[in-house]
Short mmCIF file of N, CA and C in Angstrom, two decimals:
data_model
loop_
_atom_site.label_atom_id
_atom_site.label_comp_id
_atom_site.label_asym_id
_atom_site.label_seq_id
_atom_site.Cartn_x
_atom_site.Cartn_y
_atom_site.Cartn_z
N UNK A 16 17.17 -49.71 48.28
CA UNK A 16 17.88 -48.48 48.16
C UNK A 16 17.75 -47.69 49.44
N UNK A 17 18.76 -46.99 49.68
CA UNK A 17 18.76 -46.19 50.90
C UNK A 17 18.08 -44.87 50.63
N UNK A 18 17.66 -44.23 51.70
CA UNK A 18 17.00 -42.93 51.56
C UNK A 18 17.95 -41.87 51.01
N UNK A 19 19.25 -42.05 51.36
CA UNK A 19 20.24 -41.10 50.85
C UNK A 19 20.36 -41.22 49.33
N UNK A 20 20.36 -42.42 48.84
CA UNK A 20 20.46 -42.66 47.40
C UNK A 20 19.20 -42.13 46.71
N UNK A 21 18.02 -42.30 47.29
CA UNK A 21 16.78 -41.79 46.72
C UNK A 21 16.78 -40.25 46.68
N UNK A 22 17.31 -39.60 47.68
CA UNK A 22 17.35 -38.14 47.67
C UNK A 22 18.30 -37.63 46.57
N UNK A 23 19.41 -38.37 46.32
CA UNK A 23 20.32 -38.00 45.22
C UNK A 23 19.62 -38.13 43.87
N UNK A 24 18.84 -39.20 43.72
CA UNK A 24 18.12 -39.41 42.45
C UNK A 24 17.07 -38.31 42.27
N UNK A 25 16.35 -37.98 43.35
CA UNK A 25 15.35 -36.89 43.28
C UNK A 25 16.01 -35.57 42.92
N UNK A 26 17.14 -35.26 43.53
CA UNK A 26 17.87 -34.02 43.25
C UNK A 26 18.32 -33.99 41.80
N UNK A 27 18.80 -35.12 41.30
CA UNK A 27 19.24 -35.20 39.90
C UNK A 27 18.06 -34.96 38.97
N UNK A 28 16.91 -35.57 39.24
CA UNK A 28 15.73 -35.39 38.39
C UNK A 28 15.23 -33.95 38.43
N UNK A 29 15.27 -33.33 39.59
CA UNK A 29 14.84 -31.94 39.70
C UNK A 29 15.77 -31.03 38.91
N UNK A 30 17.07 -31.24 39.04
CA UNK A 30 18.04 -30.45 38.28
C UNK A 30 17.91 -30.69 36.78
N UNK A 31 17.70 -31.93 36.36
CA UNK A 31 17.52 -32.25 34.94
C UNK A 31 16.28 -31.55 34.40
N UNK A 32 15.17 -31.58 35.15
CA UNK A 32 13.94 -30.91 34.71
C UNK A 32 14.15 -29.41 34.62
N UNK A 33 14.87 -28.83 35.56
CA UNK A 33 15.14 -27.39 35.55
C UNK A 33 15.99 -27.02 34.34
N UNK A 34 17.01 -27.83 34.04
CA UNK A 34 17.86 -27.55 32.88
C UNK A 34 17.08 -27.68 31.58
N UNK A 35 16.24 -28.69 31.48
CA UNK A 35 15.43 -28.84 30.27
C UNK A 35 14.50 -27.64 30.11
N UNK A 36 13.86 -27.21 31.19
CA UNK A 36 12.99 -26.03 31.13
C UNK A 36 13.75 -24.78 30.79
N UNK A 37 14.97 -24.65 31.30
CA UNK A 37 15.80 -23.47 31.02
C UNK A 37 16.18 -23.40 29.55
N UNK A 38 16.54 -24.53 28.96
CA UNK A 38 16.99 -24.53 27.57
C UNK A 38 15.85 -24.50 26.57
N UNK A 39 14.71 -25.05 26.91
CA UNK A 39 13.60 -25.04 25.96
C UNK A 39 12.74 -23.80 26.11
N UNK A 40 12.67 -23.18 27.23
CA UNK A 40 11.90 -21.96 27.43
C UNK A 40 10.41 -22.20 27.29
N UNK A 41 9.70 -21.10 27.05
CA UNK A 41 8.25 -21.18 26.98
C UNK A 41 7.76 -21.33 25.54
N UNK A 42 8.66 -21.32 24.57
CA UNK A 42 8.26 -21.47 23.18
C UNK A 42 8.15 -20.15 22.44
N UNK A 43 8.17 -19.03 23.14
CA UNK A 43 8.11 -17.72 22.50
C UNK A 43 9.54 -17.27 22.25
N UNK A 44 9.91 -17.19 20.99
CA UNK A 44 11.29 -16.88 20.64
C UNK A 44 11.49 -15.43 20.20
N UNK A 45 10.43 -14.77 19.70
CA UNK A 45 10.57 -13.42 19.17
C UNK A 45 9.22 -12.72 19.24
N UNK A 46 9.19 -11.46 18.86
CA UNK A 46 7.94 -10.72 18.82
C UNK A 46 7.02 -11.32 17.75
N UNK A 47 5.72 -11.22 17.92
CA UNK A 47 4.80 -11.75 16.91
C UNK A 47 4.97 -11.01 15.58
N UNK A 48 4.79 -11.70 14.49
CA UNK A 48 4.93 -11.14 13.16
C UNK A 48 3.54 -10.95 12.57
N UNK A 49 3.21 -9.73 12.08
CA UNK A 49 1.89 -9.53 11.49
C UNK A 49 1.78 -10.29 10.16
N UNK A 50 0.57 -10.60 9.74
CA UNK A 50 0.41 -11.30 8.46
C UNK A 50 0.90 -10.41 7.32
N UNK A 51 1.34 -11.00 6.21
CA UNK A 51 1.86 -10.19 5.11
C UNK A 51 0.77 -9.34 4.48
N UNK A 52 1.16 -8.15 4.02
CA UNK A 52 0.22 -7.28 3.30
C UNK A 52 0.65 -7.27 1.84
N UNK A 53 -0.26 -7.65 0.98
CA UNK A 53 0.04 -7.69 -0.44
C UNK A 53 -0.28 -6.34 -1.06
N UNK A 54 0.69 -5.76 -1.74
CA UNK A 54 0.55 -4.43 -2.33
C UNK A 54 -0.04 -4.52 -3.74
N UNK A 55 -0.96 -3.62 -4.06
CA UNK A 55 -1.48 -3.59 -5.42
C UNK A 55 -0.39 -3.12 -6.38
N UNK A 56 -0.42 -3.58 -7.62
CA UNK A 56 0.56 -3.11 -8.60
C UNK A 56 0.26 -1.67 -9.00
N UNK A 57 1.24 -1.03 -9.63
CA UNK A 57 1.08 0.36 -10.07
C UNK A 57 0.19 0.41 -11.31
N UNK A 58 -0.57 1.47 -11.41
CA UNK A 58 -1.37 1.74 -12.60
C UNK A 58 -0.40 2.22 -13.68
N UNK A 59 -0.56 1.72 -14.89
CA UNK A 59 0.36 2.15 -15.96
C UNK A 59 -0.36 2.77 -17.15
N UNK A 60 -1.66 3.04 -17.01
CA UNK A 60 -2.39 3.63 -18.14
C UNK A 60 -3.16 4.90 -17.74
N UNK A 61 -2.61 5.67 -16.82
CA UNK A 61 -3.26 6.93 -16.42
C UNK A 61 -3.25 7.88 -17.62
N UNK A 62 -4.41 8.44 -17.93
CA UNK A 62 -4.55 9.36 -19.06
C UNK A 62 -5.50 10.48 -18.67
N UNK A 63 -5.46 11.57 -19.44
CA UNK A 63 -6.31 12.72 -19.11
C UNK A 63 -6.91 13.32 -20.37
N UNK A 64 -7.98 14.09 -20.15
CA UNK A 64 -8.56 14.91 -21.20
C UNK A 64 -9.07 16.19 -20.54
N UNK A 65 -9.10 17.27 -21.33
CA UNK A 65 -9.57 18.57 -20.85
C UNK A 65 -10.75 19.01 -21.70
N UNK A 66 -11.77 19.53 -21.02
CA UNK A 66 -12.93 20.04 -21.75
C UNK A 66 -13.54 21.19 -20.95
N UNK A 67 -13.52 22.38 -21.51
CA UNK A 67 -14.09 23.58 -20.89
C UNK A 67 -13.55 23.81 -19.47
N UNK A 68 -12.26 23.71 -19.29
CA UNK A 68 -11.66 23.96 -17.99
C UNK A 68 -11.85 22.86 -16.98
N UNK A 69 -12.35 21.73 -17.43
CA UNK A 69 -12.59 20.59 -16.54
C UNK A 69 -11.67 19.44 -16.93
N UNK A 70 -10.97 18.89 -15.93
CA UNK A 70 -10.05 17.77 -16.13
C UNK A 70 -10.79 16.46 -15.92
N UNK A 71 -10.49 15.51 -16.77
CA UNK A 71 -11.01 14.15 -16.61
C UNK A 71 -9.80 13.21 -16.63
N UNK A 72 -9.51 12.57 -15.46
CA UNK A 72 -8.47 11.55 -15.37
C UNK A 72 -9.15 10.18 -15.45
N UNK A 73 -8.51 9.23 -16.13
CA UNK A 73 -9.07 7.88 -16.22
C UNK A 73 -7.93 6.87 -16.20
N UNK A 74 -8.22 5.70 -15.63
CA UNK A 74 -7.25 4.60 -15.57
C UNK A 74 -7.99 3.30 -15.33
N UNK A 75 -7.32 2.20 -15.61
CA UNK A 75 -7.87 0.88 -15.37
C UNK A 75 -7.37 0.38 -14.02
N UNK A 76 -8.28 -0.10 -13.21
CA UNK A 76 -7.91 -0.62 -11.89
C UNK A 76 -7.04 -1.86 -12.06
N UNK A 77 -6.05 -2.07 -11.17
CA UNK A 77 -5.23 -3.28 -11.27
C UNK A 77 -6.08 -4.54 -11.08
N UNK A 78 -5.68 -5.57 -11.76
CA UNK A 78 -6.40 -6.84 -11.74
C UNK A 78 -6.21 -7.56 -10.41
N UNK A 79 -7.31 -8.03 -9.84
CA UNK A 79 -7.26 -8.83 -8.61
C UNK A 79 -7.41 -10.29 -9.00
N UNK A 80 -6.37 -11.09 -8.75
CA UNK A 80 -6.40 -12.52 -9.07
C UNK A 80 -5.93 -13.31 -7.86
N UNK A 81 -5.99 -14.62 -7.96
CA UNK A 81 -5.48 -15.47 -6.88
C UNK A 81 -3.98 -15.27 -6.71
N UNK A 82 -3.27 -15.01 -7.80
CA UNK A 82 -1.82 -14.81 -7.73
C UNK A 82 -1.46 -13.53 -7.00
N UNK A 83 -2.19 -12.44 -7.24
CA UNK A 83 -1.84 -11.15 -6.66
C UNK A 83 -2.18 -11.08 -5.18
N UNK A 84 -3.21 -11.77 -4.74
CA UNK A 84 -3.58 -11.90 -3.33
C UNK A 84 -3.94 -10.60 -2.61
N UNK A 85 -4.25 -9.53 -3.31
CA UNK A 85 -4.68 -8.31 -2.64
C UNK A 85 -6.14 -8.04 -3.00
N UNK A 86 -6.82 -7.30 -2.14
CA UNK A 86 -8.19 -6.90 -2.42
C UNK A 86 -8.17 -5.38 -2.56
N UNK A 87 -8.44 -4.90 -3.77
CA UNK A 87 -8.36 -3.48 -4.07
C UNK A 87 -9.47 -2.73 -3.35
N UNK A 88 -9.09 -1.67 -2.64
CA UNK A 88 -10.06 -0.84 -1.95
C UNK A 88 -10.32 0.45 -2.73
N UNK A 89 -9.27 0.99 -3.35
CA UNK A 89 -9.42 2.22 -4.11
C UNK A 89 -8.08 2.76 -4.55
N UNK A 90 -8.11 3.98 -5.06
CA UNK A 90 -6.89 4.66 -5.50
C UNK A 90 -6.93 6.10 -5.01
N UNK A 91 -5.79 6.61 -4.58
CA UNK A 91 -5.71 8.03 -4.23
C UNK A 91 -5.13 8.80 -5.40
N UNK A 92 -5.71 9.97 -5.64
CA UNK A 92 -5.27 10.86 -6.70
C UNK A 92 -4.35 11.89 -6.07
N UNK A 93 -3.15 12.01 -6.63
CA UNK A 93 -2.15 12.95 -6.12
C UNK A 93 -1.87 14.00 -7.19
N UNK A 94 -1.79 15.26 -6.74
CA UNK A 94 -1.64 16.37 -7.69
C UNK A 94 -0.51 17.28 -7.26
N UNK A 95 0.16 17.84 -8.26
CA UNK A 95 1.13 18.90 -8.04
C UNK A 95 0.75 20.06 -8.96
N UNK A 96 0.62 21.24 -8.40
CA UNK A 96 0.28 22.43 -9.18
C UNK A 96 1.38 23.46 -8.96
N UNK A 97 1.93 23.95 -10.07
CA UNK A 97 2.96 24.98 -9.99
C UNK A 97 2.54 26.14 -10.89
N UNK A 98 2.38 27.34 -10.33
CA UNK A 98 2.02 28.49 -11.16
C UNK A 98 3.10 28.74 -12.21
N UNK A 99 2.67 29.12 -13.40
CA UNK A 99 3.63 29.39 -14.48
C UNK A 99 4.52 30.58 -14.15
N UNK A 100 4.06 31.46 -13.27
CA UNK A 100 4.86 32.62 -12.88
C UNK A 100 6.09 32.23 -12.07
N UNK A 101 6.14 30.99 -11.55
CA UNK A 101 7.30 30.53 -10.78
C UNK A 101 8.50 30.23 -11.66
N UNK A 102 8.31 30.22 -12.97
CA UNK A 102 9.42 29.91 -13.87
C UNK A 102 9.59 28.41 -14.05
N UNK A 103 10.57 28.06 -14.91
CA UNK A 103 10.80 26.66 -15.22
C UNK A 103 11.94 26.11 -14.37
N UNK A 104 11.71 25.02 -13.72
CA UNK A 104 12.73 24.38 -12.88
C UNK A 104 12.74 22.89 -13.19
N UNK A 105 13.57 22.48 -14.11
CA UNK A 105 13.59 21.08 -14.56
C UNK A 105 14.09 20.11 -13.51
N UNK A 106 15.00 20.51 -12.63
CA UNK A 106 15.58 19.61 -11.63
C UNK A 106 14.95 19.72 -10.25
N UNK A 107 13.94 20.55 -10.11
CA UNK A 107 13.28 20.70 -8.80
C UNK A 107 12.39 19.48 -8.53
N UNK A 108 12.31 19.04 -7.26
CA UNK A 108 11.40 17.94 -6.94
C UNK A 108 9.95 18.36 -7.11
N UNK A 109 9.11 17.40 -7.46
CA UNK A 109 7.69 17.68 -7.68
C UNK A 109 6.93 17.32 -6.41
N UNK A 110 6.40 18.31 -5.69
CA UNK A 110 5.66 18.02 -4.44
C UNK A 110 4.20 17.65 -4.73
N UNK A 111 3.86 16.40 -4.50
CA UNK A 111 2.48 15.93 -4.71
C UNK A 111 1.72 15.98 -3.40
N UNK A 112 0.42 16.26 -3.52
CA UNK A 112 -0.46 16.17 -2.36
C UNK A 112 -1.70 15.38 -2.77
N UNK A 113 -2.21 14.60 -1.83
CA UNK A 113 -3.40 13.81 -2.12
C UNK A 113 -4.60 14.73 -2.19
N UNK A 114 -5.37 14.62 -3.28
CA UNK A 114 -6.56 15.46 -3.44
C UNK A 114 -7.86 14.68 -3.34
N UNK A 115 -7.78 13.35 -3.53
CA UNK A 115 -9.02 12.55 -3.45
C UNK A 115 -8.70 11.07 -3.33
N UNK A 116 -9.64 10.34 -2.75
CA UNK A 116 -9.62 8.88 -2.76
C UNK A 116 -10.79 8.43 -3.61
N UNK A 117 -10.52 7.60 -4.59
CA UNK A 117 -11.57 7.07 -5.47
C UNK A 117 -11.79 5.62 -5.09
N UNK A 118 -12.97 5.28 -4.53
CA UNK A 118 -13.21 3.89 -4.13
C UNK A 118 -13.34 2.98 -5.35
N UNK A 119 -12.90 1.75 -5.20
CA UNK A 119 -13.01 0.75 -6.27
C UNK A 119 -14.37 0.08 -6.12
N UNK A 120 -15.30 0.48 -6.96
CA UNK A 120 -16.66 -0.06 -6.91
C UNK A 120 -17.01 -0.55 -8.30
N UNK A 121 -17.55 -1.74 -8.37
CA UNK A 121 -17.94 -2.29 -9.66
C UNK A 121 -19.41 -2.62 -9.63
N UNK A 122 -20.11 -2.22 -10.67
CA UNK A 122 -21.51 -2.59 -10.77
C UNK A 122 -21.69 -3.80 -11.66
N UNK A 123 -20.63 -4.19 -12.39
CA UNK A 123 -20.75 -5.33 -13.31
C UNK A 123 -20.47 -6.67 -12.63
N UNK A 124 -19.46 -6.71 -11.76
CA UNK A 124 -19.10 -7.96 -11.09
C UNK A 124 -18.67 -7.64 -9.67
N UNK A 125 -18.30 -8.65 -8.93
CA UNK A 125 -17.77 -8.43 -7.58
C UNK A 125 -16.30 -8.05 -7.63
N UNK A 126 -15.68 -8.09 -8.78
CA UNK A 126 -14.26 -7.79 -8.94
C UNK A 126 -14.09 -6.32 -9.30
N UNK A 127 -13.52 -5.48 -8.38
CA UNK A 127 -13.36 -4.07 -8.70
C UNK A 127 -12.39 -3.83 -9.84
N UNK A 128 -11.59 -4.84 -10.22
CA UNK A 128 -10.65 -4.63 -11.31
C UNK A 128 -11.35 -4.62 -12.67
N UNK A 129 -12.64 -4.93 -12.69
CA UNK A 129 -13.36 -4.98 -13.95
C UNK A 129 -13.80 -3.59 -14.43
N UNK A 130 -13.50 -2.55 -13.70
CA UNK A 130 -14.00 -1.22 -14.06
C UNK A 130 -12.89 -0.25 -14.41
N UNK A 131 -13.29 0.74 -15.12
CA UNK A 131 -12.46 1.90 -15.41
C UNK A 131 -12.70 2.89 -14.27
N UNK A 132 -11.65 3.41 -13.69
CA UNK A 132 -11.81 4.37 -12.60
C UNK A 132 -11.54 5.77 -13.15
N UNK A 133 -12.14 6.79 -12.52
CA UNK A 133 -11.95 8.16 -13.03
C UNK A 133 -12.07 9.19 -11.90
N UNK A 134 -11.59 10.38 -12.23
CA UNK A 134 -11.62 11.52 -11.30
C UNK A 134 -11.81 12.78 -12.14
N UNK A 135 -12.58 13.72 -11.62
CA UNK A 135 -12.85 14.99 -12.33
C UNK A 135 -12.57 16.15 -11.39
N UNK A 136 -12.08 17.25 -11.98
CA UNK A 136 -11.93 18.48 -11.20
C UNK A 136 -11.87 19.67 -12.14
N UNK A 137 -12.21 20.84 -11.62
CA UNK A 137 -12.12 22.08 -12.38
C UNK A 137 -10.75 22.69 -12.14
N UNK A 138 -10.12 23.19 -13.21
CA UNK A 138 -8.76 23.71 -13.14
C UNK A 138 -8.74 25.23 -13.12
N UNK A 139 -7.65 25.79 -12.61
CA UNK A 139 -7.40 27.22 -12.71
C UNK A 139 -6.37 27.42 -13.83
N UNK A 140 -6.41 28.57 -14.45
CA UNK A 140 -5.54 28.81 -15.61
C UNK A 140 -4.13 29.23 -15.18
N UNK A 141 -3.22 29.14 -16.14
CA UNK A 141 -1.82 29.52 -15.98
C UNK A 141 -1.10 28.72 -14.90
N UNK A 142 -1.19 27.40 -15.00
CA UNK A 142 -0.51 26.54 -14.04
C UNK A 142 -0.01 25.28 -14.75
N UNK A 143 1.05 24.72 -14.18
CA UNK A 143 1.62 23.46 -14.66
C UNK A 143 1.10 22.37 -13.71
N UNK A 144 0.36 21.41 -14.25
CA UNK A 144 -0.26 20.36 -13.45
C UNK A 144 0.44 19.02 -13.68
N UNK A 145 0.59 18.25 -12.61
CA UNK A 145 1.07 16.86 -12.68
C UNK A 145 0.16 16.02 -11.80
N UNK A 146 -0.20 14.84 -12.30
CA UNK A 146 -1.07 13.92 -11.56
C UNK A 146 -0.48 12.52 -11.60
N UNK A 147 -0.71 11.78 -10.52
CA UNK A 147 -0.43 10.35 -10.48
C UNK A 147 -1.42 9.72 -9.51
N UNK A 148 -1.65 8.43 -9.65
CA UNK A 148 -2.54 7.72 -8.74
C UNK A 148 -1.78 6.59 -8.05
N UNK A 149 -2.20 6.29 -6.82
CA UNK A 149 -1.61 5.20 -6.03
C UNK A 149 -2.78 4.36 -5.52
N UNK A 150 -2.78 3.08 -5.88
CA UNK A 150 -3.85 2.18 -5.44
C UNK A 150 -3.53 1.62 -4.07
N UNK A 151 -4.57 1.31 -3.30
CA UNK A 151 -4.37 0.74 -1.96
C UNK A 151 -5.33 -0.41 -1.75
N UNK A 152 -4.89 -1.37 -0.92
CA UNK A 152 -5.69 -2.57 -0.67
C UNK A 152 -6.62 -2.35 0.52
N UNK A 153 -7.53 -3.28 0.73
CA UNK A 153 -8.44 -3.21 1.87
C UNK A 153 -7.70 -3.33 3.19
N UNK A 154 -6.51 -3.94 3.16
CA UNK A 154 -5.69 -4.07 4.37
C UNK A 154 -4.88 -2.80 4.64
N UNK A 155 -4.91 -1.83 3.72
CA UNK A 155 -4.20 -0.57 3.92
C UNK A 155 -2.84 -0.49 3.27
N UNK A 156 -2.42 -1.50 2.53
CA UNK A 156 -1.12 -1.47 1.86
C UNK A 156 -1.23 -0.67 0.58
N UNK A 157 -0.32 0.30 0.40
CA UNK A 157 -0.32 1.14 -0.80
C UNK A 157 0.67 0.59 -1.82
N UNK A 158 0.30 0.70 -3.08
CA UNK A 158 1.18 0.29 -4.16
C UNK A 158 2.10 1.42 -4.58
N UNK A 159 2.80 1.22 -5.68
CA UNK A 159 3.67 2.26 -6.22
C UNK A 159 2.84 3.26 -7.01
N UNK A 160 3.44 4.43 -7.27
CA UNK A 160 2.77 5.47 -8.03
C UNK A 160 2.63 5.07 -9.49
N UNK A 161 1.60 5.60 -10.13
CA UNK A 161 1.33 5.32 -11.54
C UNK A 161 2.27 6.13 -12.44
N UNK A 162 2.05 5.98 -13.73
CA UNK A 162 2.70 6.89 -14.66
C UNK A 162 2.16 8.30 -14.39
N UNK A 163 2.95 9.31 -14.69
CA UNK A 163 2.58 10.69 -14.39
C UNK A 163 2.05 11.35 -15.66
N UNK A 164 0.93 12.07 -15.52
CA UNK A 164 0.45 12.91 -16.63
C UNK A 164 0.75 14.36 -16.25
N UNK A 165 1.26 15.09 -17.22
CA UNK A 165 1.69 16.47 -16.97
C UNK A 165 1.18 17.33 -18.11
N UNK A 166 0.65 18.51 -17.77
CA UNK A 166 0.17 19.43 -18.80
C UNK A 166 0.13 20.84 -18.23
N UNK A 167 0.07 21.80 -19.13
CA UNK A 167 -0.06 23.22 -18.74
C UNK A 167 -1.44 23.68 -19.18
N UNK A 168 -2.13 24.33 -18.26
CA UNK A 168 -3.45 24.85 -18.59
C UNK A 168 -3.51 26.31 -18.18
#
């Protein structure tokens, strides 16, 4: 083979390698995707009792199983208080604010879902109260709000 023919073959191989590199790239096609966060289910058994001006909220922590794939860290308690002097407004939005985080701790097993969770607070009179809880995982994913308990004290 002549040197001219060898230089054409070299040029062809270099161009072929460049085209292959151009079309295949470095393998990074998009931004990295974070691992999925599994959200805890909503609490559906929030209940309350009143005794001597003291509120007791109680609920069952959501079950942690292999299927649900979340690790429960706790639940936040959200409250809305409206003075009775404000009048009745059936269609007004209910503004909730977080008043506490209740950690999911179990003394019976390693599964925090095995316990009943609760929250206590002292109330002021002549107000319309609404409460709901939102559970959150150890990864920081929040679930949906629970059923709402509403009462006038």
